[in-house]
Coordinates of C-alpha atoms and ligand atoms in Angstrom, one line a residue:
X45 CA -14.3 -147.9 1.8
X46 CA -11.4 -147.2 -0.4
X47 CA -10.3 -143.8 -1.7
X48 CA -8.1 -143.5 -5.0
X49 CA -6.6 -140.6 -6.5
X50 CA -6.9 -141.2 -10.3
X51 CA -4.8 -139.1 -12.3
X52 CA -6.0 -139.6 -16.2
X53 CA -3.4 -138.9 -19.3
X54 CA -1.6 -141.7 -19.5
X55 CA -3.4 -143.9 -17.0
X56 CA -7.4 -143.8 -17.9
X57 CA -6.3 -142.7 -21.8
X58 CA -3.6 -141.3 -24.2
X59 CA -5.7 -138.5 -26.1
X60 CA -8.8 -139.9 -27.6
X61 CA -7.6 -143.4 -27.0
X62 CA -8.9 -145.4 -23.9
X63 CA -6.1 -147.7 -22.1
X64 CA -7.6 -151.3 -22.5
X65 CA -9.3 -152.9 -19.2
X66 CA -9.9 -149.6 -17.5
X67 CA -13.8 -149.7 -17.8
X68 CA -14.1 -153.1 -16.3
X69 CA -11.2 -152.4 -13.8
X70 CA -13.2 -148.9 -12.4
X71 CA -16.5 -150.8 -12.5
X72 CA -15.4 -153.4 -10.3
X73 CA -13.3 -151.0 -7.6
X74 CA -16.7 -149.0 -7.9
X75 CA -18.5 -152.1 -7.3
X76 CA -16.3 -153.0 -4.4
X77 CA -17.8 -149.4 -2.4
X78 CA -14.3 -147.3 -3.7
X79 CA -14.8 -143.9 -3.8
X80 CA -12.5 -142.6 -6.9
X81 CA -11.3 -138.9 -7.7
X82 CA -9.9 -137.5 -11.0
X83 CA -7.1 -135.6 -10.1
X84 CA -5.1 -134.0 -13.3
X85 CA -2.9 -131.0 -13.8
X86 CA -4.1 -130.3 -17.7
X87 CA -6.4 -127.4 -17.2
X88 CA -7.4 -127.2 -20.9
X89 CA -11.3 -128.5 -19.6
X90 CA -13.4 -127.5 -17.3
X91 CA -14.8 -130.1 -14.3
X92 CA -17.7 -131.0 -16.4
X93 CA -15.7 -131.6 -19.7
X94 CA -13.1 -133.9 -18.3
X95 CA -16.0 -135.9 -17.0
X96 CA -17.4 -136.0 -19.7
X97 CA -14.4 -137.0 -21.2
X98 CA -13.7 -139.7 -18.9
X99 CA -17.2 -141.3 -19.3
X100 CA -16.9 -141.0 -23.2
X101 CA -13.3 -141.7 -24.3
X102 CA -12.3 -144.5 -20.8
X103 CA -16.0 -145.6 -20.2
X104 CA -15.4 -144.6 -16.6
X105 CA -18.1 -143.4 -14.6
X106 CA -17.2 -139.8 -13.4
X107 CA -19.3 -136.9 -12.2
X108 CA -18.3 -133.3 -12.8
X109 CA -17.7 -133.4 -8.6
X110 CA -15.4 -136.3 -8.4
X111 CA -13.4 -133.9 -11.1
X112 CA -10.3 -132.0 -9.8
X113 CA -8.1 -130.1 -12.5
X114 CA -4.7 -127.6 -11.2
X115 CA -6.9 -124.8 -12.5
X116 CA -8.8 -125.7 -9.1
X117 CA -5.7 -124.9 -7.2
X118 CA -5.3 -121.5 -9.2
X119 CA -8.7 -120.5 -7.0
X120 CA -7.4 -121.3 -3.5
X121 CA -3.7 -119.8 -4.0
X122 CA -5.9 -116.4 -5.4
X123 CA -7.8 -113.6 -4.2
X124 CA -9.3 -110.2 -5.3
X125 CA -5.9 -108.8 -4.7
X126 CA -4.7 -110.5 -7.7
X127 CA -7.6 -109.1 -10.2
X128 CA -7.8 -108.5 -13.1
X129 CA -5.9 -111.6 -14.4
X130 CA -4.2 -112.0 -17.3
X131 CA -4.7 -115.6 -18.7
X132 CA -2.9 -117.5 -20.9
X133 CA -4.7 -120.5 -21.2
X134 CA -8.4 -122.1 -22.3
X135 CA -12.1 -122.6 -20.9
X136 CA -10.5 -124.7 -18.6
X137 CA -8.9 -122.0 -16.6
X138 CA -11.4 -119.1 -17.4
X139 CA -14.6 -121.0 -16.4
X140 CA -12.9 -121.8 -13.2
X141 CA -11.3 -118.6 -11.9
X142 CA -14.3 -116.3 -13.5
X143 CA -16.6 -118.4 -11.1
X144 CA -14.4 -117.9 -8.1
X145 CA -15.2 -114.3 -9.0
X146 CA -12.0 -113.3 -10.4
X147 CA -11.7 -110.9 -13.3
X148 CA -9.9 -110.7 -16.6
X149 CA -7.4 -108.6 -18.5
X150 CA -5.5 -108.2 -21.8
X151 CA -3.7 -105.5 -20.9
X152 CA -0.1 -106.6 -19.4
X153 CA -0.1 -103.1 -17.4
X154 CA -3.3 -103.1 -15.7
X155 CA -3.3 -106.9 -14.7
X156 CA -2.0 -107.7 -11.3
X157 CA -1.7 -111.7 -11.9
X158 CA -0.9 -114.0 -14.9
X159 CA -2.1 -117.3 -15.1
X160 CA -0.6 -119.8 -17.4
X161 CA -1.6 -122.9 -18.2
X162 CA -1.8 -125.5 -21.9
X163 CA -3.1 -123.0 -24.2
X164 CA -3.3 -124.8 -28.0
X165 CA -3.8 -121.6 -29.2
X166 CA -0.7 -119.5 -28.1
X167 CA 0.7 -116.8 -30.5
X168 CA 3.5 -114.7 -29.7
X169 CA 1.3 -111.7 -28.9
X170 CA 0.1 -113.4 -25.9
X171 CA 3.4 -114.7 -24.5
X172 CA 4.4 -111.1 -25.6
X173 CA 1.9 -109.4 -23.3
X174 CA 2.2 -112.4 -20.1
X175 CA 5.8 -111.5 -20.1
X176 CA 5.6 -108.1 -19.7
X177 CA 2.6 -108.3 -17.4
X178 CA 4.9 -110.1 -15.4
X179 CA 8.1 -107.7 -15.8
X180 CA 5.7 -105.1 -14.3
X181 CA 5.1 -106.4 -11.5
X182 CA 2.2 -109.0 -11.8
X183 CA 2.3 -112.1 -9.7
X184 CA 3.1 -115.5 -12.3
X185 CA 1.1 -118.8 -11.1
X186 CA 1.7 -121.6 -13.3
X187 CA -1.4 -124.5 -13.0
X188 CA 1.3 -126.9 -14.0
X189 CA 4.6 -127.6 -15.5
X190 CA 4.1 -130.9 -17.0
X191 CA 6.6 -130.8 -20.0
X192 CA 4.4 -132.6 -22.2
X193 CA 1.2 -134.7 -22.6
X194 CA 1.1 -138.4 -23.4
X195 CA -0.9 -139.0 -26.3
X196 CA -1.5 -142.2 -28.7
X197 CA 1.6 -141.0 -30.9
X198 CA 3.6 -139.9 -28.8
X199 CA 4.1 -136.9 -26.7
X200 CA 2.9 -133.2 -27.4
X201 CA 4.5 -129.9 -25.4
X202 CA 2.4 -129.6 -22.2
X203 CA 1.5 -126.3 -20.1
X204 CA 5.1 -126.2 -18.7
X205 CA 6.7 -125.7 -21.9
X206 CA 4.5 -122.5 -22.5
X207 CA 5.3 -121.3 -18.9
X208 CA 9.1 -121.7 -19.9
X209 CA 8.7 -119.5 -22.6
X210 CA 6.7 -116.8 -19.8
X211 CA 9.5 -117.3 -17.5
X212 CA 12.6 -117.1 -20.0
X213 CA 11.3 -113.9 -21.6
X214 CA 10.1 -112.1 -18.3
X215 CA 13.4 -113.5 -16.5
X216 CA 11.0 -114.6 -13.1
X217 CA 10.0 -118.0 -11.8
X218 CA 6.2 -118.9 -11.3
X219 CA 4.5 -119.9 -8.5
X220 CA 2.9 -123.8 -9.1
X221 CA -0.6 -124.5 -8.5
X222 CA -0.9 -128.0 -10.1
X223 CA 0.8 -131.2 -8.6
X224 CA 3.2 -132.3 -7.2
X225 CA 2.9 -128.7 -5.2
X226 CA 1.0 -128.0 -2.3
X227 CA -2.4 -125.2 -3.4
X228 CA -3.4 -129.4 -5.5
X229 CA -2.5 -131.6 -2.5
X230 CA -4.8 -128.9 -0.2
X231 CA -7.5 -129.3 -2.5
X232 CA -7.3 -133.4 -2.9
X233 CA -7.3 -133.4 1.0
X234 CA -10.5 -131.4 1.3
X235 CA -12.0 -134.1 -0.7
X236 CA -10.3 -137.5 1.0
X237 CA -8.8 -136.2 4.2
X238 CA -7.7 -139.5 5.4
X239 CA -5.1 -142.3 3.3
X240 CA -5.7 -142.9 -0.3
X241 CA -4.0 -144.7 -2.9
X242 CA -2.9 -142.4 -5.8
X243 CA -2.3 -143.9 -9.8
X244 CA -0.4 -142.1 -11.6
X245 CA 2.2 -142.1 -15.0
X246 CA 4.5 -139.2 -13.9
X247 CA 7.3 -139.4 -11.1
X248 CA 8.2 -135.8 -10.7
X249 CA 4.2 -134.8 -10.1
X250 CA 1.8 -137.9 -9.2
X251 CA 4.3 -140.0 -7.6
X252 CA 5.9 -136.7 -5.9
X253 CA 3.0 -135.7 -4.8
X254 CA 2.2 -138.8 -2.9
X255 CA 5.5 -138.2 -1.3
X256 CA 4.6 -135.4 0.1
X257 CA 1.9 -136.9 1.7
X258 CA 2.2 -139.8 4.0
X259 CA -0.8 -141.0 4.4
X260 CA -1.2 -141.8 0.4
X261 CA 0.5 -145.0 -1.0
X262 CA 1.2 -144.3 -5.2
X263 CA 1.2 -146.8 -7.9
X264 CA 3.5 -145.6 -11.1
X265 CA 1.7 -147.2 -14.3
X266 CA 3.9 -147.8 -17.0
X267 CA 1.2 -146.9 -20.1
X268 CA 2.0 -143.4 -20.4
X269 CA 4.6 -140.8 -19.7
X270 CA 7.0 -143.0 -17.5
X271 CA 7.3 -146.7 -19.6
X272 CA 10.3 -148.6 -17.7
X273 CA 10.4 -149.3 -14.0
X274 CA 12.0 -146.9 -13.0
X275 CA 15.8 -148.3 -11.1
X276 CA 15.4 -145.9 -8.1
X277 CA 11.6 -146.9 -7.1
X278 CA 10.2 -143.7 -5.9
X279 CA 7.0 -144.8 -5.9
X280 CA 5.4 -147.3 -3.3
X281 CA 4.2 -149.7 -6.2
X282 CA 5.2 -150.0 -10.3
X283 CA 2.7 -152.1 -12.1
X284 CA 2.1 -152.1 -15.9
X285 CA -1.3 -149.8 -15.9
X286 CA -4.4 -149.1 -14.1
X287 CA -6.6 -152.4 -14.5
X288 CA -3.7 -154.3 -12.4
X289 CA -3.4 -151.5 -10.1
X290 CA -7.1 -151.8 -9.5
X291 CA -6.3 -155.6 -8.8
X292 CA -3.4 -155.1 -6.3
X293 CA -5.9 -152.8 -4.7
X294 CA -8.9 -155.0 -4.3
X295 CA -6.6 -158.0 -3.6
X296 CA -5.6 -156.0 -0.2
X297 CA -9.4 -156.4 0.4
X298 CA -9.6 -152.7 -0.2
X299 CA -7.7 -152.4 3.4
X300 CA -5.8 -149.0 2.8
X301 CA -2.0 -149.6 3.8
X302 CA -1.2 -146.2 6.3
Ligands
MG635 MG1 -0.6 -138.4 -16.5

């Protein structure tokens, strides 16, 4: 048996548009017994949307449990010390933390944590109120700080820009749940404890993140945010996208290199 970390902008699909080959390539590591998990840092969707997302715009299979976003990560790094929270962000994040049993605030003095993560419908008021949430005291977790998201044209500002503007107005650096950082990695090794090969577009967050690991061996795919080999190879593998990294995997007979 195979395990595979699969992150999914940029490798499974670039917005609403699926990366050719990747339904036959996921059938066929399915096929060969892999065991695959969905491991992204956009916390826009909950579980059960990315799935459904996966299935609909790749033509993966996915279930809701093989789904892990950096909204997951917000949980374990968060208790009911840090209640009521102050989000800035979407379903994603609220679904995820209100069933961990946290609760909410919009009221920068009472809350006691801000969570920021891609929020497509962020005003001024509410970076307004995160920063001075923050300013009094609250404690800032970032899900992520992906500058931007690969998309089919082009690149839009991802959840890290927004922090930015959190961080330069409140003059304080967030704490960061999403990968390449450790509150992800825990939750990805509940899942697959042992080695794993990871996929991923980004160097500074999937390929780091495998880094940090030893037991995991990453393949950069060149079809979204990264698109030249990089010169420096940080990464164990570079291959032009996920159907051939699926190949290089089942051509080791699935035999996970330690
Ligand atoms: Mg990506």
């Amino acid at each position: 048996l195979t395990d595979l970390i699969c992150d999914l902008d940029g490798v499974l699909y670039l917005g609403s548009e699926a990366i050719p080959g990747v339904a036959e390539a996921a059938a066929r590591f399915r096929g060969a017994g892999g065991r695959m998990l969905f491991v992204t840092n956009n916390a826009g969707r909950t579980p059960a949307q990315v799935a459904d997302k996966i299935r609909d715009v790749a033509g993966v299979e996915a279930s809701t449990e093989e789904v892990v976003t950096s909204a997951m990560a917000v949980v374990g790094m968060t208790s009911p010390a840090d209640d009521p929270v102050l989000v800035v962000g979407e379903a994603g994040i609220t679904e995820i933390l209100g069933d961990a049993g946290r609760s909410f605030t919009d009221d920068p003095r009472a809350a006691r944590s801000v969570v920021v993560g891609i929020d497509r419908g962020i005003d001024y008021q509410r970076i307004a109120r995160a920063a001075e949430a923050v300013r009094s005291g609250a404690r800032f977790i970032a899900t992520n700080l992906d500058p931007t998201i690969p998309v089919e044209s082009g690149l839009l500002p991802g959840a890290g820009a927004i922090v930015a503007a959190i961080q330069t107005a409140s003059g304080f650096e967030p704490e960061v749940a999403g990968k390449p950082y450790r509150p992800m990695r825990d939750v990805v090794r509940r899942r697959f404890p042992g080695p794993a090969w990871l996929i991923g577009d980004r160097l500074d967050t999937d390929i780091a993140m495998a880094e940090a690991e030893p037991e995991w061996t990453s393949i950069l795919v060149l079809t979204g945010a990264t698109r030249e080999p990089p010169s420096d190879h940080p990464s164990d593998l570079v291959v032009a996208g996920f159907p051939e990294a699926i190949e290089l995997i089942l051509a080791q007979g699935g035999v996970r290199r330690a």
